[in-house]
XYZ file of C-alpha atoms in Angstrom:
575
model
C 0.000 0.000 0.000
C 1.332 3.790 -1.094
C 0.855 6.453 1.556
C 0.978 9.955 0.506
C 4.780 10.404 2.270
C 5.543 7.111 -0.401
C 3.982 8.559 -3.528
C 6.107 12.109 -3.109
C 7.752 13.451 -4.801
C 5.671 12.772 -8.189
C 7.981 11.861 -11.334
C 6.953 13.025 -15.057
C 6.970 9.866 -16.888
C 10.209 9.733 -19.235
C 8.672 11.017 -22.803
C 5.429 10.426 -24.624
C 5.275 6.942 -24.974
C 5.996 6.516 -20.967
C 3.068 8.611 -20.324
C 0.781 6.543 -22.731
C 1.695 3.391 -21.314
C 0.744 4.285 -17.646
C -2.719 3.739 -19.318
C -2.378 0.375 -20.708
C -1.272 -1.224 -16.689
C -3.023 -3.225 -15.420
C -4.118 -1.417 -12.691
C -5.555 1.406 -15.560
C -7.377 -1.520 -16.846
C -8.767 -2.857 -13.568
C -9.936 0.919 -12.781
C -11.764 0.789 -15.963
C -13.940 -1.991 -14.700
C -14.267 -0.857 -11.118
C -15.651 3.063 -13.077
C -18.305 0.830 -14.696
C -19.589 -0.710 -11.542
C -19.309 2.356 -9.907
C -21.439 4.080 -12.639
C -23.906 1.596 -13.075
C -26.074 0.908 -9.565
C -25.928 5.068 -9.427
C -27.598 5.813 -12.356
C -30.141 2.916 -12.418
C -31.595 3.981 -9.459
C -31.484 7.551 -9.848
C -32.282 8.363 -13.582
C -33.671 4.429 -15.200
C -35.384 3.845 -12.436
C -37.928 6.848 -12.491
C -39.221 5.562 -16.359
C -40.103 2.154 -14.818
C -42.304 4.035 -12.095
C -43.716 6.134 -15.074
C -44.644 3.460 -17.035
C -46.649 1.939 -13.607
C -48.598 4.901 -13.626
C -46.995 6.766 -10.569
C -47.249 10.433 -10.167
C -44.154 12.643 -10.674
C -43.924 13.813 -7.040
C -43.926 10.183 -5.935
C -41.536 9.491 -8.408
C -39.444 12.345 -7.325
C -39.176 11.632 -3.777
C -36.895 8.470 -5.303
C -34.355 10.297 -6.107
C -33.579 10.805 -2.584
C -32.350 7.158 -2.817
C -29.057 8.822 -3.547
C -28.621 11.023 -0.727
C -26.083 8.219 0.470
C -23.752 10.092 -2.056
C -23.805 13.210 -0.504
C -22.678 12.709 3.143
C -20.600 9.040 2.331
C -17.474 10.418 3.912
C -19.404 9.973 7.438
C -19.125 6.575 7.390
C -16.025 6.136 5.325
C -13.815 6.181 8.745
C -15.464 2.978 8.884
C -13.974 1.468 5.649
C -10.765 2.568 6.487
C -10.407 0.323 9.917
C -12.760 -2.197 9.771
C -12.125 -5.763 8.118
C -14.353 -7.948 5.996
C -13.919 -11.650 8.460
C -12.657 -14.157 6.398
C -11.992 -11.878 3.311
C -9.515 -9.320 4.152
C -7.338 -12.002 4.651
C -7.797 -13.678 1.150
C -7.955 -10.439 -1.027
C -6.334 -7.977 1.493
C -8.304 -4.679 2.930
C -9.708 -2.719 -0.180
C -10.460 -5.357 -2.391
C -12.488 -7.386 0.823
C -14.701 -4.209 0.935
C -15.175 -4.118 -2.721
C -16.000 -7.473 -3.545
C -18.558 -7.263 -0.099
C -20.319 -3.701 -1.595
C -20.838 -5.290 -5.377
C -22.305 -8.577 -3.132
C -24.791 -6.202 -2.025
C -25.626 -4.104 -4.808
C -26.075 -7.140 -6.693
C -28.349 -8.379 -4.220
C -30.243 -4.625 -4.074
C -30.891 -4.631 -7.895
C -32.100 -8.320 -7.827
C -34.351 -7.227 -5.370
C -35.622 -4.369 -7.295
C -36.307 -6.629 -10.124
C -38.356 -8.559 -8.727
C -40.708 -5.699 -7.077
C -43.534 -3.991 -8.608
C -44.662 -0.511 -8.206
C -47.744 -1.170 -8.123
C -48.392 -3.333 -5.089
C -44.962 -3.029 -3.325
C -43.695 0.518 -3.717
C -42.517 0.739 -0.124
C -40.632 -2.180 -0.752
C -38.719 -0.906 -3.662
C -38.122 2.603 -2.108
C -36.339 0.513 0.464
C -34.331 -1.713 -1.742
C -33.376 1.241 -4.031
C -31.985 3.383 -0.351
C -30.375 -0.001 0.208
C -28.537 -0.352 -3.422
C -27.846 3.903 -2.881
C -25.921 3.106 0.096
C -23.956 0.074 -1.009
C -22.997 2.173 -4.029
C -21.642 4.679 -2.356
C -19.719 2.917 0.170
C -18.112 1.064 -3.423
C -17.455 4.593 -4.338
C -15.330 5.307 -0.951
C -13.474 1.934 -1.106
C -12.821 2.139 -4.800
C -11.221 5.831 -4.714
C -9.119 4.645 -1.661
C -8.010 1.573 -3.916
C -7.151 3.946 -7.090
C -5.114 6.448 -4.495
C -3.384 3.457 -2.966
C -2.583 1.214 -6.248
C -0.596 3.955 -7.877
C 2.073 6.616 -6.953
C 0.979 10.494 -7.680
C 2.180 10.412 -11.318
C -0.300 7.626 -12.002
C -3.055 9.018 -10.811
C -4.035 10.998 -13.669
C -4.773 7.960 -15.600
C -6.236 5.482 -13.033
C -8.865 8.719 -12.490
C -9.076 8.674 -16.392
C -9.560 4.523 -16.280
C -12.471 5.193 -13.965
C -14.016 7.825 -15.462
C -14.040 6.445 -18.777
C -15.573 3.075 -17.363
C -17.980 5.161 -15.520
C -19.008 7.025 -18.580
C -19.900 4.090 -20.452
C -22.091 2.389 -17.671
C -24.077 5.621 -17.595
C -24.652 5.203 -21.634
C -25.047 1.474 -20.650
C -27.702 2.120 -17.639
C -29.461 4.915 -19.735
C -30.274 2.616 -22.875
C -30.362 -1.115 -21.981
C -33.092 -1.318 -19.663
C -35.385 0.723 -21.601
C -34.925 -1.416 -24.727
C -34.653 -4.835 -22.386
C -38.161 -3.150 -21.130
C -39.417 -2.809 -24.122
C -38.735 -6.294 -25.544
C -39.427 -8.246 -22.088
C -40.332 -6.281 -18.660
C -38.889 -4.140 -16.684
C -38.196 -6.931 -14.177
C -36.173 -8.824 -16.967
C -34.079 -5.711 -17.149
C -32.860 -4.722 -13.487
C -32.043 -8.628 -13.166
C -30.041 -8.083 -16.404
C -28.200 -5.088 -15.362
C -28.124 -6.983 -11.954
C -25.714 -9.342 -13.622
C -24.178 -6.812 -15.187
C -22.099 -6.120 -12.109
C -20.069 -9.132 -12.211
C -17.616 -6.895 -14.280
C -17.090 -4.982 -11.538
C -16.310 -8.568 -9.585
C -14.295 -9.194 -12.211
C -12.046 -6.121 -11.916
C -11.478 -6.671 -7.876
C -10.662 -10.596 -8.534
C -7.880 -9.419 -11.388
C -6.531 -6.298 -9.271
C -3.011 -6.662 -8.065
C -2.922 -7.882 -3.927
C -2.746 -5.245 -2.051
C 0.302 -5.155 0.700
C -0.723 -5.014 4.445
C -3.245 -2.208 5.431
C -2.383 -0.455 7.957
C -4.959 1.126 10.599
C -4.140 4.166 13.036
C -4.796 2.912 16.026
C -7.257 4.835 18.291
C -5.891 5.384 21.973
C -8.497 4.976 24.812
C -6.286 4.345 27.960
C -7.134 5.638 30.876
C -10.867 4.779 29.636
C -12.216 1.694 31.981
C -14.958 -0.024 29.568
C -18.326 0.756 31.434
C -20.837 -1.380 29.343
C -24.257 -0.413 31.252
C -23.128 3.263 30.752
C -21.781 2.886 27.372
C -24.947 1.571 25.431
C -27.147 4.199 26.209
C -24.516 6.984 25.559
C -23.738 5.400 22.253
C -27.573 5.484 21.280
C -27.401 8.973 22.100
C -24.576 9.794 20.073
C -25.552 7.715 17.415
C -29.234 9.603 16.769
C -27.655 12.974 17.636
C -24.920 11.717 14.383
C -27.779 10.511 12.205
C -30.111 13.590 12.579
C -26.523 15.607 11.886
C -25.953 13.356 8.781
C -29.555 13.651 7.651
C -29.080 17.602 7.821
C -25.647 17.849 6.152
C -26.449 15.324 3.272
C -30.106 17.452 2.585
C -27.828 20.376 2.607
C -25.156 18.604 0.073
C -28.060 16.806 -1.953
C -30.174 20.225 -2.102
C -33.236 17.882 -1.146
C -34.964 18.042 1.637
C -37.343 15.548 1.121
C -36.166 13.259 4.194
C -36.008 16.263 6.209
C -39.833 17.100 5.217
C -40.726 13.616 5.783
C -39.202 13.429 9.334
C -41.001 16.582 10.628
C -44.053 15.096 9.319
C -43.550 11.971 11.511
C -43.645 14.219 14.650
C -47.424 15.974 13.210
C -45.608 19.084 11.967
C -45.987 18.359 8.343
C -46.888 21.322 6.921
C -43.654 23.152 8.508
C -41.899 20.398 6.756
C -44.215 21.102 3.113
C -42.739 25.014 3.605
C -39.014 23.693 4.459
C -39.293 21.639 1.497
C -40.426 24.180 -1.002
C -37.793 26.990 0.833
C -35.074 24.347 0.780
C -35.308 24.332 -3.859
C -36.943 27.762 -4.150
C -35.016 30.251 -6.765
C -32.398 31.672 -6.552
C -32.290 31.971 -2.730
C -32.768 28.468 -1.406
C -29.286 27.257 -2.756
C -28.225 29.697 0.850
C -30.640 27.523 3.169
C -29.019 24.377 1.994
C -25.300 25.474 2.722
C -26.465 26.497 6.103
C -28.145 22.823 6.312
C -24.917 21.215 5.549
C -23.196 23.822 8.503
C -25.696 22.968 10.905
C -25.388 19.562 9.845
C -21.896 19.117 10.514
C -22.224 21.445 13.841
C -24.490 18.867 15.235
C -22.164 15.862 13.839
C -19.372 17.833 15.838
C -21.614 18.017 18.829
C -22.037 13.839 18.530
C -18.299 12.896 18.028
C -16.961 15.791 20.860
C -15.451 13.826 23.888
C -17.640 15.225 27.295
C -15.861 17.756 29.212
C -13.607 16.677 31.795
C -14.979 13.096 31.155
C -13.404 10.261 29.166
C -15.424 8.137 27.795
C -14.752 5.327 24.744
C -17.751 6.050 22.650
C -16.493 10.179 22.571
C -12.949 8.671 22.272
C -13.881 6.837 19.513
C -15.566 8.942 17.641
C -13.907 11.914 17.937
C -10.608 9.836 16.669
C -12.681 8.173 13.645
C -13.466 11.849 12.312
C -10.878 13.936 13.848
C -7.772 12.135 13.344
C -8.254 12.055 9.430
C -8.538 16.297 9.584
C -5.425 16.283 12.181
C -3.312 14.807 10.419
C -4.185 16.707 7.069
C -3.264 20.052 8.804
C -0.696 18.461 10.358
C 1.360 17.824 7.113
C 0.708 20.602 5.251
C 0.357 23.211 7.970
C 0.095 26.676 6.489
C -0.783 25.563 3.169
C -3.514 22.955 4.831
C -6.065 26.298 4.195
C -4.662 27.206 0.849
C -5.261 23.949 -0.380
C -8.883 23.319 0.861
C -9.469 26.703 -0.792
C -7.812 25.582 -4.000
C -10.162 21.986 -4.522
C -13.639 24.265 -3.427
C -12.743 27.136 -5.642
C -10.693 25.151 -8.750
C -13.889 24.348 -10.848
C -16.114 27.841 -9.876
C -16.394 28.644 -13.453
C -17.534 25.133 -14.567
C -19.918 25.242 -11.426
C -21.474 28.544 -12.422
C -22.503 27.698 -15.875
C -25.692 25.923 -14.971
C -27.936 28.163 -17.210
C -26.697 26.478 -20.370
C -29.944 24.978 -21.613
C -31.831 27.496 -21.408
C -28.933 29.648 -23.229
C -28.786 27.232 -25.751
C -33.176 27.204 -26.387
C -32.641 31.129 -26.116
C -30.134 31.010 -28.840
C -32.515 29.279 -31.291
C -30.742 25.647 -31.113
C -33.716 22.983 -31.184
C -34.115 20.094 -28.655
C -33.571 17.353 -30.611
C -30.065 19.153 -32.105
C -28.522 20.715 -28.005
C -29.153 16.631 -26.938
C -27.472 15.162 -29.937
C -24.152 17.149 -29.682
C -24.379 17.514 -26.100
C -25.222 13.950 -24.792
C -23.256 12.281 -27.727
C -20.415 14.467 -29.277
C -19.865 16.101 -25.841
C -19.744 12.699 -24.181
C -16.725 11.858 -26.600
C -15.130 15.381 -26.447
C -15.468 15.157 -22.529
C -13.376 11.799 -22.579
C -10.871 12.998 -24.243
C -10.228 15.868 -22.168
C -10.385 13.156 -19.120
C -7.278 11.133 -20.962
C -5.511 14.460 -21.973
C -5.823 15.182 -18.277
C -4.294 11.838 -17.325
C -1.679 11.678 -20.061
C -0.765 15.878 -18.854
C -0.188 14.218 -15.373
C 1.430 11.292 -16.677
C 3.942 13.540 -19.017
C 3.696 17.065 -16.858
C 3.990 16.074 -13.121
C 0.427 16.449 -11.013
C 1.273 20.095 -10.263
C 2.237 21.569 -13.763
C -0.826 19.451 -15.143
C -3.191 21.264 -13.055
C -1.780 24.906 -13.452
C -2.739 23.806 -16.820
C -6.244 22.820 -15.719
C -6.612 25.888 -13.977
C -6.261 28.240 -16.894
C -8.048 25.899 -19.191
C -11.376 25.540 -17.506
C -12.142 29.530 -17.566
C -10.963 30.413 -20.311
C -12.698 27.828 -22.274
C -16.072 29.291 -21.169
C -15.064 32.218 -23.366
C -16.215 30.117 -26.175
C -19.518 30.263 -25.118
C -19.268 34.214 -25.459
C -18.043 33.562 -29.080
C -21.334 31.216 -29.549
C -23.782 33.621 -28.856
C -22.159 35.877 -31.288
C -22.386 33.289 -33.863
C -26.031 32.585 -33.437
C -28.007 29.088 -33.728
C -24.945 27.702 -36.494
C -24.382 24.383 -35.911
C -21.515 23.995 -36.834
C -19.965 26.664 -33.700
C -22.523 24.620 -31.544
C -20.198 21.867 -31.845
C -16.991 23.474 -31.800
C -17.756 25.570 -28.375
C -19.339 22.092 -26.739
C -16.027 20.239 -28.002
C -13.414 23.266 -26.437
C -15.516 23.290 -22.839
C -15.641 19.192 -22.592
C -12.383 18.838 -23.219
C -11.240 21.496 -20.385
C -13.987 20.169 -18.269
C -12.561 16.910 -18.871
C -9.090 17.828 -18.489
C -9.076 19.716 -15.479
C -11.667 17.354 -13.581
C -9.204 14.945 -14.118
C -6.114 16.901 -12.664
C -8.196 17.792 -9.881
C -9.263 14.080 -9.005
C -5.317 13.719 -9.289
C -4.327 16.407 -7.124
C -6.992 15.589 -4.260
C -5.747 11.686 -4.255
C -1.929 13.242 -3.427
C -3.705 14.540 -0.511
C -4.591 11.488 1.290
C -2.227 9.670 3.858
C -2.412 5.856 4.713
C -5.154 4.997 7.238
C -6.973 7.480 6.152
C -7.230 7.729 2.418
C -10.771 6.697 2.390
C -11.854 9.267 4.758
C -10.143 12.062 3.563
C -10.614 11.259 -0.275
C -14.059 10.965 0.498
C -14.042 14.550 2.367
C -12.860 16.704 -0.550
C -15.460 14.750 -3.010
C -17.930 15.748 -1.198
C -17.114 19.128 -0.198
C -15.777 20.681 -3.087
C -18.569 21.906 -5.003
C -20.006 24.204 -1.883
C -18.881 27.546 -3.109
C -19.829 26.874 -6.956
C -23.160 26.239 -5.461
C -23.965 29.217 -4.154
C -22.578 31.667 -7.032
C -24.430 29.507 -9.808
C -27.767 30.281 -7.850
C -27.163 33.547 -9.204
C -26.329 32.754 -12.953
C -29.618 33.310 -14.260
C -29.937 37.046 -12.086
C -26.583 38.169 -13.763
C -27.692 37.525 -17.018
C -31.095 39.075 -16.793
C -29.663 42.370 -14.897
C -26.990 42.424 -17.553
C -29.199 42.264 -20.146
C -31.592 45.156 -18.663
C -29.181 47.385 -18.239
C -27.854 46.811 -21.943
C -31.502 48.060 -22.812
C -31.440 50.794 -20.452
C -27.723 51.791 -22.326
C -26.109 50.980 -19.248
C -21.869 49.877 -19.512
C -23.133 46.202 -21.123
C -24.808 48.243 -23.519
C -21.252 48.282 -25.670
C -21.525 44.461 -25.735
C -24.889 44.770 -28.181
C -22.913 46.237 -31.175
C -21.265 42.181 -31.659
C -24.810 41.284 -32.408
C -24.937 43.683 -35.345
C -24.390 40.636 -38.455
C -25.721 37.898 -36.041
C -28.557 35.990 -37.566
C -31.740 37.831 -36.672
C -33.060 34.038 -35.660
C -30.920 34.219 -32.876
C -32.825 35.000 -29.282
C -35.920 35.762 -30.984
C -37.989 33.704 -29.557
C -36.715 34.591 -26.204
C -37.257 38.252 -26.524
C -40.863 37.949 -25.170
C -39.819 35.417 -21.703
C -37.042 38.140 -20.967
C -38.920 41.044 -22.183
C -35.513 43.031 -23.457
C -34.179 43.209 -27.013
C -32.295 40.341 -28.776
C -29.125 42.004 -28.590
C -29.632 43.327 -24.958
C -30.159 39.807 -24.366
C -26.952 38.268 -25.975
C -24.650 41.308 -24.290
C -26.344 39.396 -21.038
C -25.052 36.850 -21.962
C -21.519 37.758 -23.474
C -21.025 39.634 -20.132
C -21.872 36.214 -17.779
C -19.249 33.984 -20.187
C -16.649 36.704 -18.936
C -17.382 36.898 -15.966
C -17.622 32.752 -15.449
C -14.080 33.314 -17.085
C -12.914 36.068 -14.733
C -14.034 34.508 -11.389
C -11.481 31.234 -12.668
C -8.690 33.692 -11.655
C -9.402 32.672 -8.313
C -8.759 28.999 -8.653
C -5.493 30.488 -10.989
C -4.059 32.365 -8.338
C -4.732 29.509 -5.744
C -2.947 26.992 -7.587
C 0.047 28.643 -8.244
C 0.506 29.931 -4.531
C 0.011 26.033 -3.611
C 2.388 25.234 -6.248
C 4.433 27.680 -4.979
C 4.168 26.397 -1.368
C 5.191 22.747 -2.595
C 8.005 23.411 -4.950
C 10.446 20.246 -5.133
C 7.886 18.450 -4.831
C 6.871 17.868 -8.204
C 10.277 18.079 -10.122
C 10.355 19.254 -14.270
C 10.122 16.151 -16.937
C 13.927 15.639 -18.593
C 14.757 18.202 -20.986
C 16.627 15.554 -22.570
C 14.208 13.082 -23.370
C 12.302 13.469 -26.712
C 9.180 14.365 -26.972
């Protein structure tokens, strides 16, 4: 097993065709197999799994409280302390620690979907709410135990394209999970299907049977001297702490998820459900609610403080515990990187701001005059393809760069590629630029996503890698969250004060030769001028662009902070 003292300093591989064989390992090609099986359970039950309860005749809202069968996503890194020191009896011993856990979580989710097939919607909903939560939260434990795997199974250099491997195989079982079972439900039942895709996870068993055995796994041992074991005093203080955790989790993850469906449903329980109905509708409502969430996920995590905290003045092994099982993995983060510890937690939240903030792009793309049928076929198909390419540019760019250099690169690419966008809305509804500015931003997206699942993976230490990987996952999106609530306000101010010959009223001259089909349709929904509306526009692309200065500047004072670290590739090697 690597720990992240092993895998430093990272080493450029030596030329081009070094770097392009890192992908062809067999650990690359395991990772491949463990993406699909990560993909596959996660969309099934989030996306394929709402046409089967369509087709049953269920009502949208019921089929919308399903999604929250994926809240397990949101808040896994709660219980990732837990795959990090706990062994599988009988297993860990055969396969070693990560591959136990694996092999145990596809076990499950196998069972889950199975399960699932066999329900029906129409008699048994409860049932298959249950199984779905159940298949949710074996999935995401896989997720925790498979990122812990790819961070320990290859040094820093590598982990450009084991992140690549996965993402790739995930990518695929999200085509595979979005097609198959429709067509397997069309040509049998929907029962036939989620059996199908059920076996459909023994590639995933297949991947953890062929991965290379791990060496000895080590786990930080938690020190409770001093602590006599009082069992009749114990129990009930561990119930305690245990509901006080839960209702903290079940905050946090609404927060994270920006659902609070569970939430609603709780209050409900205890006969105040229509405070719940108005929590519920607050928690989505535009553009303001995206605020209540990230104080749900701080209250949250308050209250998950409040559980783990030892009592004052008293030691006692469920606090000890506790405390160590989610304290020790932050400790020792800011005890390695000290000064920088902030400068880096700042660096993976604020990296991606201007891919976060560009959530208004269907509607920009319907405003622009592009039809349905052509934004899904060179989004969801030629963007798919441009996207994984940028995903192995990232991993070859780490591979051939070192981790650092490859995501300074990330760091200018994702921004400025929005700037395409700018360019589109100049160009009109051409097809042609449709597909050029979707392939630019995928293959930043791509690229820099990948760097970024690179650089967080360098961050981990053994004992802890699942814990902390699982940590900056989850976190990272927080502040892109609560600027893209805003998207749609900047571009609608913008484009009123264009009208009102305001300073974004400069931008409308661009739209002088652009084809008069071009926002003409959504003159009368925004009520200002087409070319009011496209300088709205223009001005949001530059400012998604400008706000990536932030994630520029972070990553070169990190860089900065870590030099020697990440030494330069070989001037003397070609090429």
């Amino acid at each position: 097993m690597t720990s992240a003292e092993d895998r430093k300093p990272s080493t450029p591989a030596k030329g081009t065709l070094g770097a392009l064989a890192v992908f062809f390992e067999r650990r690359a090609l395991v990772m491949l197999g463990l993406g699909f099986a990560c993909g596959l359970p996660n969309l099934l039950i989030f996306d394929t799994l709402s046409a089967w309860l369509r087709d049953a005749g269920l009502s949208l809202e019921v089929i919308g409280f399903f999604s929250l069968a994926t809240l397990a996503y949101s808040f896994k890194f709660l219980w990732a302390p837990l795959v990090d020191r706990a062994a599988i009896p009988g297993l860990t011993a055969w396969l070693g620690h990560r591959r136990s856990w694996m092999l145990v979580c596809q076990a499950l989710i196998i069972a889950g979907l199975w399960l699932v097939a066999g329900g029906d919607p129409g008699g048994g909903l409860g049932a298959m709410a249950l199984f779905a939560v159940f298949v949710g939260f074996s999935s995401a434990t896989q997720d925790i135990v498979v990122d812990a795997w790819r961070i320990e199974a290859a040094p820093d250099e590598k982990q450009g394209a084991m992140a690549a491997a996965y993402q790739w195989g995930y990518r695929i079982s999200m085509i595979v999970a979005g097609a198959a079972p429709l067509v397997l439900a069309e040509a049998f039942s929907w029962n036939f299907s989620y059996a199908a895709m059920a076996c459909l996870m023994a590639i995933g068993v297949a991947a953890v049977l062929a991965a290379p055995r791990e060496a000895a796994h080590a786990v930080r041992p938690i020190h409770a001297e001093g602590a006599p074991a009082r069992p009749a005093l114990e129990i009930p203080e561990w119930i305690a702490r245990l509901a006080l955790f839960a209702l903290g989790a079940l905050i946090l993850g609404s927060g994270l998820a920006g659902n609070a469906g569970l939430l609603a449903s709780a209050l409900g329980a205890v006969g105040q459900g229509g405070a719940g109905e108005r929590l519920a509708a607050a928690w989505t409502a535009k553009p303001w609610g995206v605020f209540l969430q990230v104080a749900g996920v701080a209250a949250g995590g308050l209250v998950i403080v409040l559980a783990a905290r030892p009592a004052p003045g008293v030691r006692t092994r469920p606090g000890i515990y506790l405390a160590a099982a989610l304290g020790d993995p932050l400790k020792d983060f800011f005890a390695r990187h000290h000064r920088t510890a902030g400068l880096i937690l700042a660096l993976i939240c604020l990296y991606r701001l201007s891919d976060f903030v560009l959530n208004i792009m269907n509607p920009f793309y319907l405003d622009l005059g592009f039809s349905k049928t052509e934004i899904a076929e060179v989004r969801k198909v030629f963007g798919v393809v441009m996207s994984m390419a940028g995903v192995f540019a990232g991993g070859y760019a780490v591979a051939r760069l070192g981790l650092m250099r490859a995501l300074l690169v990330g760091a200018f690419a994702g921004p400025l590629s929005n700037l395409v966008f700018a360019w589109l809305a100049v160009q009109g509804p051409q097809l042609w630029a449709l597909f050029v500015a979707i392939g630019v931003d995928n293959i930043a997206s791509g690229f820099a996503g990948t760097c970024l699942i690179a650089y967080m993976s360098s961050l981990t230490s053994e004992g802890f890698t699942a814990t902390q990987y699982a940590l900056f996952s989850s976190l990272y999106s927080l502040p892109g969250k609560l600027l893209a609530s805003q998207s749609g306000r900047i571009v609608e101010a913008t484009a009123a004060s264009a009208q009102a010959g305001g300073p974004a009223a400069a931008l409308t001259g661009l739209f002088a030769a652009t084809p008069p089909q071009a926002f003409a349709e959504a003159v009368a929904k925004s009520g200002v001028p087409a070319a009011a509306l496209g300088a709205g526009y223009v001005a949001f692309f530059f400012y998604s662009a400008a706000i990536g200065a932030i994630g520029i500047l972070l990553a070169f004072l990190v860089a900065m902070r870590q030099a020697g670290t990440d030494p330069a590739p070989d001037a003397s090697e070609p090429a």
